[in-house]
CSV table of C-alpha atoms in Angstrom, one decimal:
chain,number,residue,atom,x,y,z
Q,1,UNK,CA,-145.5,23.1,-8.3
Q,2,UNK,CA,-147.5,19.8,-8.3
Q,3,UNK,CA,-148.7,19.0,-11.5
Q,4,UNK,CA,-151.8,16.7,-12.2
Q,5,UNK,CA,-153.2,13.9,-14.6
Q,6,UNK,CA,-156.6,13.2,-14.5
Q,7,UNK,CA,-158.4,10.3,-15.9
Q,8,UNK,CA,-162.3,10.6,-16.7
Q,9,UNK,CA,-164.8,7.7,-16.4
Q,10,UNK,CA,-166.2,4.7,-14.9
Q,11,UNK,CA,-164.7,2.6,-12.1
Q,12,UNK,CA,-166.7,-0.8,-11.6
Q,13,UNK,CA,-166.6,-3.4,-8.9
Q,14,UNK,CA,-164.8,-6.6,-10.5
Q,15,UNK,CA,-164.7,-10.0,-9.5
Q,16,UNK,CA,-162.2,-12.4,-11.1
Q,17,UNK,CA,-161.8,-15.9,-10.3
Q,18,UNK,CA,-159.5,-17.3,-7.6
Q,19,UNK,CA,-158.3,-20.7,-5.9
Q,20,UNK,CA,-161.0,-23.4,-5.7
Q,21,UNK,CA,-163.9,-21.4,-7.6
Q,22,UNK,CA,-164.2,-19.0,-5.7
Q,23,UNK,CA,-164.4,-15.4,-7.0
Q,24,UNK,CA,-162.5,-12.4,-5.6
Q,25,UNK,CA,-163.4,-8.6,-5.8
Q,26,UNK,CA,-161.7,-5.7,-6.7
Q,27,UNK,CA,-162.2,-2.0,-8.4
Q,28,UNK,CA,-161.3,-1.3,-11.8
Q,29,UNK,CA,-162.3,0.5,-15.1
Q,30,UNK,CA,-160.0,1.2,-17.9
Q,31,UNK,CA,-159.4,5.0,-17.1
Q,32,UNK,CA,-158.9,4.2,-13.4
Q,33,UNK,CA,-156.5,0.9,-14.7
Q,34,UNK,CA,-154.7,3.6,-16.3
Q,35,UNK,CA,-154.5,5.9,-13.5
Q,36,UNK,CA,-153.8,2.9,-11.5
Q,37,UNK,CA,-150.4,2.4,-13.6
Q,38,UNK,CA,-149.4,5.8,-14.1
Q,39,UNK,CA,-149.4,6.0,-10.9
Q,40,UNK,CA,-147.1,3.5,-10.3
Q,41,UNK,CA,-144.5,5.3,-12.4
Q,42,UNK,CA,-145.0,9.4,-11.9
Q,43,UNK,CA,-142.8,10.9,-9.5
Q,44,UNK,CA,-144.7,12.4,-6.1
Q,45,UNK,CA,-144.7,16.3,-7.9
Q,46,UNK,CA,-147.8,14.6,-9.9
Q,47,UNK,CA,-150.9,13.5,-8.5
Q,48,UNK,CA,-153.0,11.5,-10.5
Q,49,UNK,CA,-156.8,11.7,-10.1
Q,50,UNK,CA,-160.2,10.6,-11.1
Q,51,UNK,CA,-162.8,12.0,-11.9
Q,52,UNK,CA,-166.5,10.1,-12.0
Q,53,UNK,CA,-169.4,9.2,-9.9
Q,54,UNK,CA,-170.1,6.8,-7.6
Q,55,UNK,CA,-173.4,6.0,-5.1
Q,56,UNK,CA,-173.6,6.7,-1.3
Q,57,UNK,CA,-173.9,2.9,-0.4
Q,58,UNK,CA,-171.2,1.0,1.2
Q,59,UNK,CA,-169.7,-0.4,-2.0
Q,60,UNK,CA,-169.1,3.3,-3.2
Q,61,UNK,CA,-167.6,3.7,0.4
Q,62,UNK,CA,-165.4,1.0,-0.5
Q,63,UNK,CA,-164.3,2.0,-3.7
Q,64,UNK,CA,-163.3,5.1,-2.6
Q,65,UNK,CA,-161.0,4.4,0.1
Q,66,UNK,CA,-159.4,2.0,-2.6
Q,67,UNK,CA,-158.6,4.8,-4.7
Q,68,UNK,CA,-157.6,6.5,-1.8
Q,69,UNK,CA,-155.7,3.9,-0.7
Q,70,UNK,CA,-153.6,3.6,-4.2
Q,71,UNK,CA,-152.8,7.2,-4.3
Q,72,UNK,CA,-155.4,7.7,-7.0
Q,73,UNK,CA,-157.3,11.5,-5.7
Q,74,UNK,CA,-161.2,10.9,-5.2
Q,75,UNK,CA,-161.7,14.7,-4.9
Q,76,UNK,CA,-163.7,15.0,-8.3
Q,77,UNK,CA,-165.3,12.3,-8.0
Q,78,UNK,CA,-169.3,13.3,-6.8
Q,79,UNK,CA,-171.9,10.9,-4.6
Q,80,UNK,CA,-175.0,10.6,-6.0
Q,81,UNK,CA,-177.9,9.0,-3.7
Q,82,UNK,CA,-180.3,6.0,-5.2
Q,83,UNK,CA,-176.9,4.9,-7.5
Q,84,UNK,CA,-174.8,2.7,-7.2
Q,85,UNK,CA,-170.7,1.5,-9.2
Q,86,UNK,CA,-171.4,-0.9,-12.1
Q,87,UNK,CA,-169.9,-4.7,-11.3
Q,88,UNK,CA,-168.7,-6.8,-14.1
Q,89,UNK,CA,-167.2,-10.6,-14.2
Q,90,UNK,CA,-163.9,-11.9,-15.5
Q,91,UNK,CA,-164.6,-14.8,-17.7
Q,92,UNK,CA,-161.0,-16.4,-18.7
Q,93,UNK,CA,-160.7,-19.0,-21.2
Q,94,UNK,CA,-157.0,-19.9,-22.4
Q,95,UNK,CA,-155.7,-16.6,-21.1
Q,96,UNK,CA,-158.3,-14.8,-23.1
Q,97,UNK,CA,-161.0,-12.9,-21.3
Q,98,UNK,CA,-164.4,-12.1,-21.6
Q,99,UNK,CA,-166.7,-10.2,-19.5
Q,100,UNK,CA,-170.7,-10.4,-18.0
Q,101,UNK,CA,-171.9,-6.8,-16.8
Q,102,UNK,CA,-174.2,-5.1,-14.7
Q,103,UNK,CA,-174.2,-1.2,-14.7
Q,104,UNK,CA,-178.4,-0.1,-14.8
Q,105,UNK,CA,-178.2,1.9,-12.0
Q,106,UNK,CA,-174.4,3.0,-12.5
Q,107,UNK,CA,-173.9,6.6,-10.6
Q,108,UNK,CA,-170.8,7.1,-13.3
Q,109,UNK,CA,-173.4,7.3,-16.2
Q,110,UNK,CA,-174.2,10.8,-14.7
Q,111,UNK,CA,-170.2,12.0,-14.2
Q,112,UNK,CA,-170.6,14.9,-16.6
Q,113,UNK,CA,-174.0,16.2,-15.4
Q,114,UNK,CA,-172.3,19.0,-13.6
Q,115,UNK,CA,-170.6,21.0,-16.1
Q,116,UNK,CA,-169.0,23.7,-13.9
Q,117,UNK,CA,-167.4,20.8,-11.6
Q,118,UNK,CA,-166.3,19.0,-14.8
Q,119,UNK,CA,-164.8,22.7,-16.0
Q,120,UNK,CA,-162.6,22.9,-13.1
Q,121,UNK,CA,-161.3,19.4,-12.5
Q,122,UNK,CA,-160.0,19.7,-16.3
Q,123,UNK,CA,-158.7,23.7,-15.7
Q,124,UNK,CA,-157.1,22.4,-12.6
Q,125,UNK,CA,-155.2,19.5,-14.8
Q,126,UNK,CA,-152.0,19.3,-17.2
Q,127,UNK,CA,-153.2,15.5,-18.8
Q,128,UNK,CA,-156.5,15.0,-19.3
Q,129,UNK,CA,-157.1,11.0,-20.1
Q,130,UNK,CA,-161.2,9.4,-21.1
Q,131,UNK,CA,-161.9,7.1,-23.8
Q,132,UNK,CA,-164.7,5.3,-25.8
Q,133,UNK,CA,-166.4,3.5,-22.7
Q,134,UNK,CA,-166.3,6.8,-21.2
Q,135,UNK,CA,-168.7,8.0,-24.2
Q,136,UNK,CA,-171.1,4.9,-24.4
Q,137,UNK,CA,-171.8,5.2,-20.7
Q,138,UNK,CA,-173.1,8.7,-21.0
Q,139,UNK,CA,-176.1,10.2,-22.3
Q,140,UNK,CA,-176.0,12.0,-25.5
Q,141,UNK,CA,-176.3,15.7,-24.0
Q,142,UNK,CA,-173.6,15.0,-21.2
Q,143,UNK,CA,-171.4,13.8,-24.3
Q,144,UNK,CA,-171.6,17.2,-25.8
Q,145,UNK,CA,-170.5,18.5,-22.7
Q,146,UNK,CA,-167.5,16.1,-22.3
Q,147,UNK,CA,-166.5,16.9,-25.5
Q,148,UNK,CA,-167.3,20.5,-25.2
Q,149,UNK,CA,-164.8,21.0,-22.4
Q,150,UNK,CA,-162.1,18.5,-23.8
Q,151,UNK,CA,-162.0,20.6,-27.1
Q,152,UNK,CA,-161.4,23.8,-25.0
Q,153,UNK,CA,-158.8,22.1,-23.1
Q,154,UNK,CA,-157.3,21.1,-26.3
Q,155,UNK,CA,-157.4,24.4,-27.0
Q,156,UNK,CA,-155.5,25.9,-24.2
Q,157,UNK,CA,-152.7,23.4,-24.6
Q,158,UNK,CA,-153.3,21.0,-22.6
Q,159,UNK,CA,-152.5,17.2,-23.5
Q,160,UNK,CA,-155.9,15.5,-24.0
Q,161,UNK,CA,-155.5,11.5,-24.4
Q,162,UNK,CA,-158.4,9.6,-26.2
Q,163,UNK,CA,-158.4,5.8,-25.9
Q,164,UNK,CA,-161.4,4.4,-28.3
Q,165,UNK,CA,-161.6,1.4,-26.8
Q,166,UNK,CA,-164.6,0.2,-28.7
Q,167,UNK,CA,-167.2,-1.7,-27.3
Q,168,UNK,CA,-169.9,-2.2,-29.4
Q,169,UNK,CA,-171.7,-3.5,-26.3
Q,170,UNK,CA,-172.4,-0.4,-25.0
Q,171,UNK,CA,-173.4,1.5,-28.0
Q,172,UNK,CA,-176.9,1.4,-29.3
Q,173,UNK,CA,-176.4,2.3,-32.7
Q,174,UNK,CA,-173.2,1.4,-35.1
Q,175,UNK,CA,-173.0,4.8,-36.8
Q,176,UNK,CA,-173.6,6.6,-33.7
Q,177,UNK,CA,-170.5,4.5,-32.0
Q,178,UNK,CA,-168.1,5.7,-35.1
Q,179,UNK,CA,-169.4,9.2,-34.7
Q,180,UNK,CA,-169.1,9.6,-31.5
Q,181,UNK,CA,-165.4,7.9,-31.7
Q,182,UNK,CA,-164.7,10.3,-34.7
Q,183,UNK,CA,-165.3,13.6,-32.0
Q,184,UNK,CA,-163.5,12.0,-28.9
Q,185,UNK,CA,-160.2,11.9,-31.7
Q,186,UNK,CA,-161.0,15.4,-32.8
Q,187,UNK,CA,-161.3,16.7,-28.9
Q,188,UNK,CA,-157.4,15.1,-28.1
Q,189,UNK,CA,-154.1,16.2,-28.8
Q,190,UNK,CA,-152.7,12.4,-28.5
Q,191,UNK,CA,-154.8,9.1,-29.9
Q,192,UNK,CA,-153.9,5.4,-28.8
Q,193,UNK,CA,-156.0,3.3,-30.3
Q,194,UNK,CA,-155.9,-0.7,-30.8
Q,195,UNK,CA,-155.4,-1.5,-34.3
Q,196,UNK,CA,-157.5,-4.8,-34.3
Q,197,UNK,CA,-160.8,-2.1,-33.2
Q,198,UNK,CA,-160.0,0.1,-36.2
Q,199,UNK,CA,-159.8,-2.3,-38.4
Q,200,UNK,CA,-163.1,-3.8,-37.4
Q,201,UNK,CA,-165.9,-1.6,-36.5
Q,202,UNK,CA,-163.9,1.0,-38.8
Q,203,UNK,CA,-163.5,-1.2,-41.8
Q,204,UNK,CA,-159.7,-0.2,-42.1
Q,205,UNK,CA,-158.0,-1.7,-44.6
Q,206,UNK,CA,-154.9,-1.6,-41.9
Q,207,UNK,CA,-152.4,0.3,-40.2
Q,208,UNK,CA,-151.7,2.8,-42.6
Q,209,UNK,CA,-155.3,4.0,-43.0
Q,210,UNK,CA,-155.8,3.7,-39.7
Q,211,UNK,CA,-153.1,6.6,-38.9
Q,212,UNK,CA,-154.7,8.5,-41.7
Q,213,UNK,CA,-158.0,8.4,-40.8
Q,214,UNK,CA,-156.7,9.9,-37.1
Q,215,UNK,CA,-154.2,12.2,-38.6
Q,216,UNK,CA,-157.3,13.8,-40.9
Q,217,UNK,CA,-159.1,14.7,-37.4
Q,218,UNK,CA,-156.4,16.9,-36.7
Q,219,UNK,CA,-154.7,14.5,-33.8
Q,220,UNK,CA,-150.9,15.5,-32.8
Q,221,UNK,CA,-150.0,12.4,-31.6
Q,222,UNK,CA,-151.1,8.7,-32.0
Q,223,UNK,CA,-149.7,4.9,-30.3
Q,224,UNK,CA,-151.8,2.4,-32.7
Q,225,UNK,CA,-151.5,-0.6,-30.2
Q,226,UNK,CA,-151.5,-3.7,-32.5
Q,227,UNK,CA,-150.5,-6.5,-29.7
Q,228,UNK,CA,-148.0,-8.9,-30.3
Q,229,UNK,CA,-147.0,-7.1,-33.1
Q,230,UNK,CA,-146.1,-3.8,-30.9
Q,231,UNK,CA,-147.0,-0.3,-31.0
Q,232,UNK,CA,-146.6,2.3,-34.1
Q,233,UNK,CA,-145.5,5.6,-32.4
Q,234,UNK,CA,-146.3,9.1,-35.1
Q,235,UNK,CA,-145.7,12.3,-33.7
Q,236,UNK,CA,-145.6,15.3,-35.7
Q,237,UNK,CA,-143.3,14.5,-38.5
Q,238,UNK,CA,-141.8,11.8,-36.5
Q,239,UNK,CA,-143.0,8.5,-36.6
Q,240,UNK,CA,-141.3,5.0,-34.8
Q,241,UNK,CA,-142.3,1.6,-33.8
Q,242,UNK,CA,-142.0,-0.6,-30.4
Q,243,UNK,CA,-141.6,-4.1,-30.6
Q,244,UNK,CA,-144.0,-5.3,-27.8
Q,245,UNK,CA,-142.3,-7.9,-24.9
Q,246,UNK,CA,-141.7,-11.6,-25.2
Q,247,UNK,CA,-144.2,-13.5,-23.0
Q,248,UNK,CA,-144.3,-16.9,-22.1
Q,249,UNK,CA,-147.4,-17.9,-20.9
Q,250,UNK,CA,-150.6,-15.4,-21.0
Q,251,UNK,CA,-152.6,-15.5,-17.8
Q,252,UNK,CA,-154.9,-12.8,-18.1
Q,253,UNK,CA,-155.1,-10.3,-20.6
Q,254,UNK,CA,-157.4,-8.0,-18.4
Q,255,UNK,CA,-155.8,-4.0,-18.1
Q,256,UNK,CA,-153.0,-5.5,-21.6
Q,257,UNK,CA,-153.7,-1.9,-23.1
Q,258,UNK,CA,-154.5,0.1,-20.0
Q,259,UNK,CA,-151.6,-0.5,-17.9
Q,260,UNK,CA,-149.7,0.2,-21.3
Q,261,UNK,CA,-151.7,3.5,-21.6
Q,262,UNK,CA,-150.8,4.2,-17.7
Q,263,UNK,CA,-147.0,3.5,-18.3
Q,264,UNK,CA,-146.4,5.1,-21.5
Q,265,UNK,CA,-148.0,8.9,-20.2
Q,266,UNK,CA,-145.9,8.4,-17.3
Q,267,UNK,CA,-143.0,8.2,-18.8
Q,268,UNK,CA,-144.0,10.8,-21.8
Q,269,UNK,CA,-145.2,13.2,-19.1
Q,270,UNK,CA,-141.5,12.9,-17.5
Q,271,UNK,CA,-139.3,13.4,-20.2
Q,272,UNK,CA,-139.0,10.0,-22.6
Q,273,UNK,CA,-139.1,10.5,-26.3
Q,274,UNK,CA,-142.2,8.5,-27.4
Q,275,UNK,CA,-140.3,5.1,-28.4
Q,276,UNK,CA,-138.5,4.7,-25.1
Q,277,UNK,CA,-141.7,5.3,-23.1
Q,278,UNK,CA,-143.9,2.8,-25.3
Q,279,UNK,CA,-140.9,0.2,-24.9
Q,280,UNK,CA,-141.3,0.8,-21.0
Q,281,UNK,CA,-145.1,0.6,-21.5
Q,282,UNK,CA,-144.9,-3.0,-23.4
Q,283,UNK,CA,-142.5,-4.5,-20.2
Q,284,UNK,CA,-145.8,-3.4,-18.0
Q,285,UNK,CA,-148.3,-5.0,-20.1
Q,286,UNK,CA,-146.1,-7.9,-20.3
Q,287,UNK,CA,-145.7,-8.1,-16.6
Q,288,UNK,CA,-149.7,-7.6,-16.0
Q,289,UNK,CA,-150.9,-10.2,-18.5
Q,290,UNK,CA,-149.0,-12.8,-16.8
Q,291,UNK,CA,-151.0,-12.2,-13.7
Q,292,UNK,CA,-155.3,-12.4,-12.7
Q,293,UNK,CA,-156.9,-9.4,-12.5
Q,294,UNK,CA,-156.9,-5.9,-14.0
Q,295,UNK,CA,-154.6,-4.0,-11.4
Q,296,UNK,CA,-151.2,-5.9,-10.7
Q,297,UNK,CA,-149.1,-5.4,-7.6
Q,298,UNK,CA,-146.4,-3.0,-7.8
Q,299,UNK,CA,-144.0,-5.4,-6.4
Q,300,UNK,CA,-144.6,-8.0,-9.7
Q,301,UNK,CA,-144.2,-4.5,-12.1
Q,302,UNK,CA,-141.0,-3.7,-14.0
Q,303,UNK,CA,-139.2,-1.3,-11.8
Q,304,UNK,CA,-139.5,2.6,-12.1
């Protein structure tokens, strides 16, 4: 029996810079990045899908056979006419990046307008991956019905994963970005948040109220990413640390937490106790910092 991990949310059109200042394109997003690497790393008895919206232009064409073409499934993902996928720019300065946007007319701001398809792509699934960029893109009634479903997934027993990758950005409203955060946590079973965010827009004194704060929303599981400083690993009772990997010269640190997320469900879905499978997960995001772009080649990725 095949089993299935499915990642929720918006895939963009990405152009990153190349040889002689020119600019090259790709397709990215950080739930598909982290399809993208768990791909990489399930066996072929999982498929990994997506599930979103894109337009019915040429570019959504595109990005489709892309997917396709990465063994990433495009069957939930719907064609809306008049939209179109967001693009964004990779701005890199001393290995750091930053990032211009355009995503007006995004067809992935509608992805949970359809309930009943977003009901079976998560009954048909055994992980169930969205995050915070997945909330800010949406409007407020299709959050409710994100949530709505992810809860009642939850609820079955499925594993739901919440990244919170906070983007103030994309968020109107401060209190509505924390609230919003605070019921994504509540609707997953497993929480891997960046430390540095919590500590932030949360106003976390640090690590320790962090993991309380997520703990108090009734989460099973949590991986607080804190960069060089590794990854702290509770689950249930149990709770462990991964040193993250030596790296000698940052190139890009586009996909850093993605490709980590992507790795570290892989491995967790196939058997690794959580501290093996985020001390995989940091050789990944090691490997794919030292290289442009948010999706690396297999062939420069730390063997399976």
């Amino acid at each position: 029996m095949t089993a299935r991990l499915l990642t929720i949310g918006e895939c963009m059109v990405e152009l990153m810079q190349a040889e002689g200042g020119l600019l090259r394109k790709s397709f990215a997003g950080d739930t598909f990045n982290t399809a993208y690497y768990a791909r990489q790393y399930l066996p072929d008895d999982w498929s990994v899908d997506y599930f979103s919206a894109v337009g019915t232009d040429m570019i959504s064409d595109e990005m489709l056979a892309f997917m396709d073409g990465h063994g990433i499934g495009t069957g939930y993902v719907a064609r809306i006419e008049g939209r179109s996928p967001g693009l964004y720019m990779i701005h890199l300065k001393d290995g750091e990046r930053s990032f211009s946007y355009w995503r007006s007319v995004s067809a992935a701001k509608l992805l949970a307008r359809d309930g009943d398809r977003l009901r079976a792509a998560i009954d048909a699934s055994d992980i169930v991956v969205f995050s915070g960029i997945t909330l800010a893109i949406l409007p407020a009634e299709d959050v409710e019905t994100l949530l709505a479903e992810l809860r009642r997934a939850k609820a079955a027993g499925k594993r739901v994963v919440f990244d919170p990758n906070i983007r103030p950005r994309l968020w109107d409203d401060a209190e509505r970005m924390r609230a919003t955060i605070t019921a994504g946590a509540r609707a997953a079973t497993l929480v891997m948040p960046s430390l540095d965010d919590e500590t932030t827009h949360f106003g976390d004194a640090g690590l320790e109220e962090s993991i309380a704060r997520y703990r108090a929303l009734g989460v099973d599981g949590l991986v607080v990413k804190d960069g060089a400083e590794g990854a702290t690993l509770v689950f249930g009772e149990k709770r462990s640390h991964a040193p993250s990997a030596r790296v000698e010269k940052i190139v890009d640190t586009t996909s850093a937490g993605d490709s980590f997320n992507g790795a570290f469900l892989a491995r967790l879905a196939t058997g690794a106790n959580p501290e093996a499978a985020a001390r995989f997960a940091a050789d990944v995001a090691a490997a794919v910092i030292q290289h442009h772009g948010a999706l690396v080649a297999k062939d420069k990725l730390p063997e399976g």
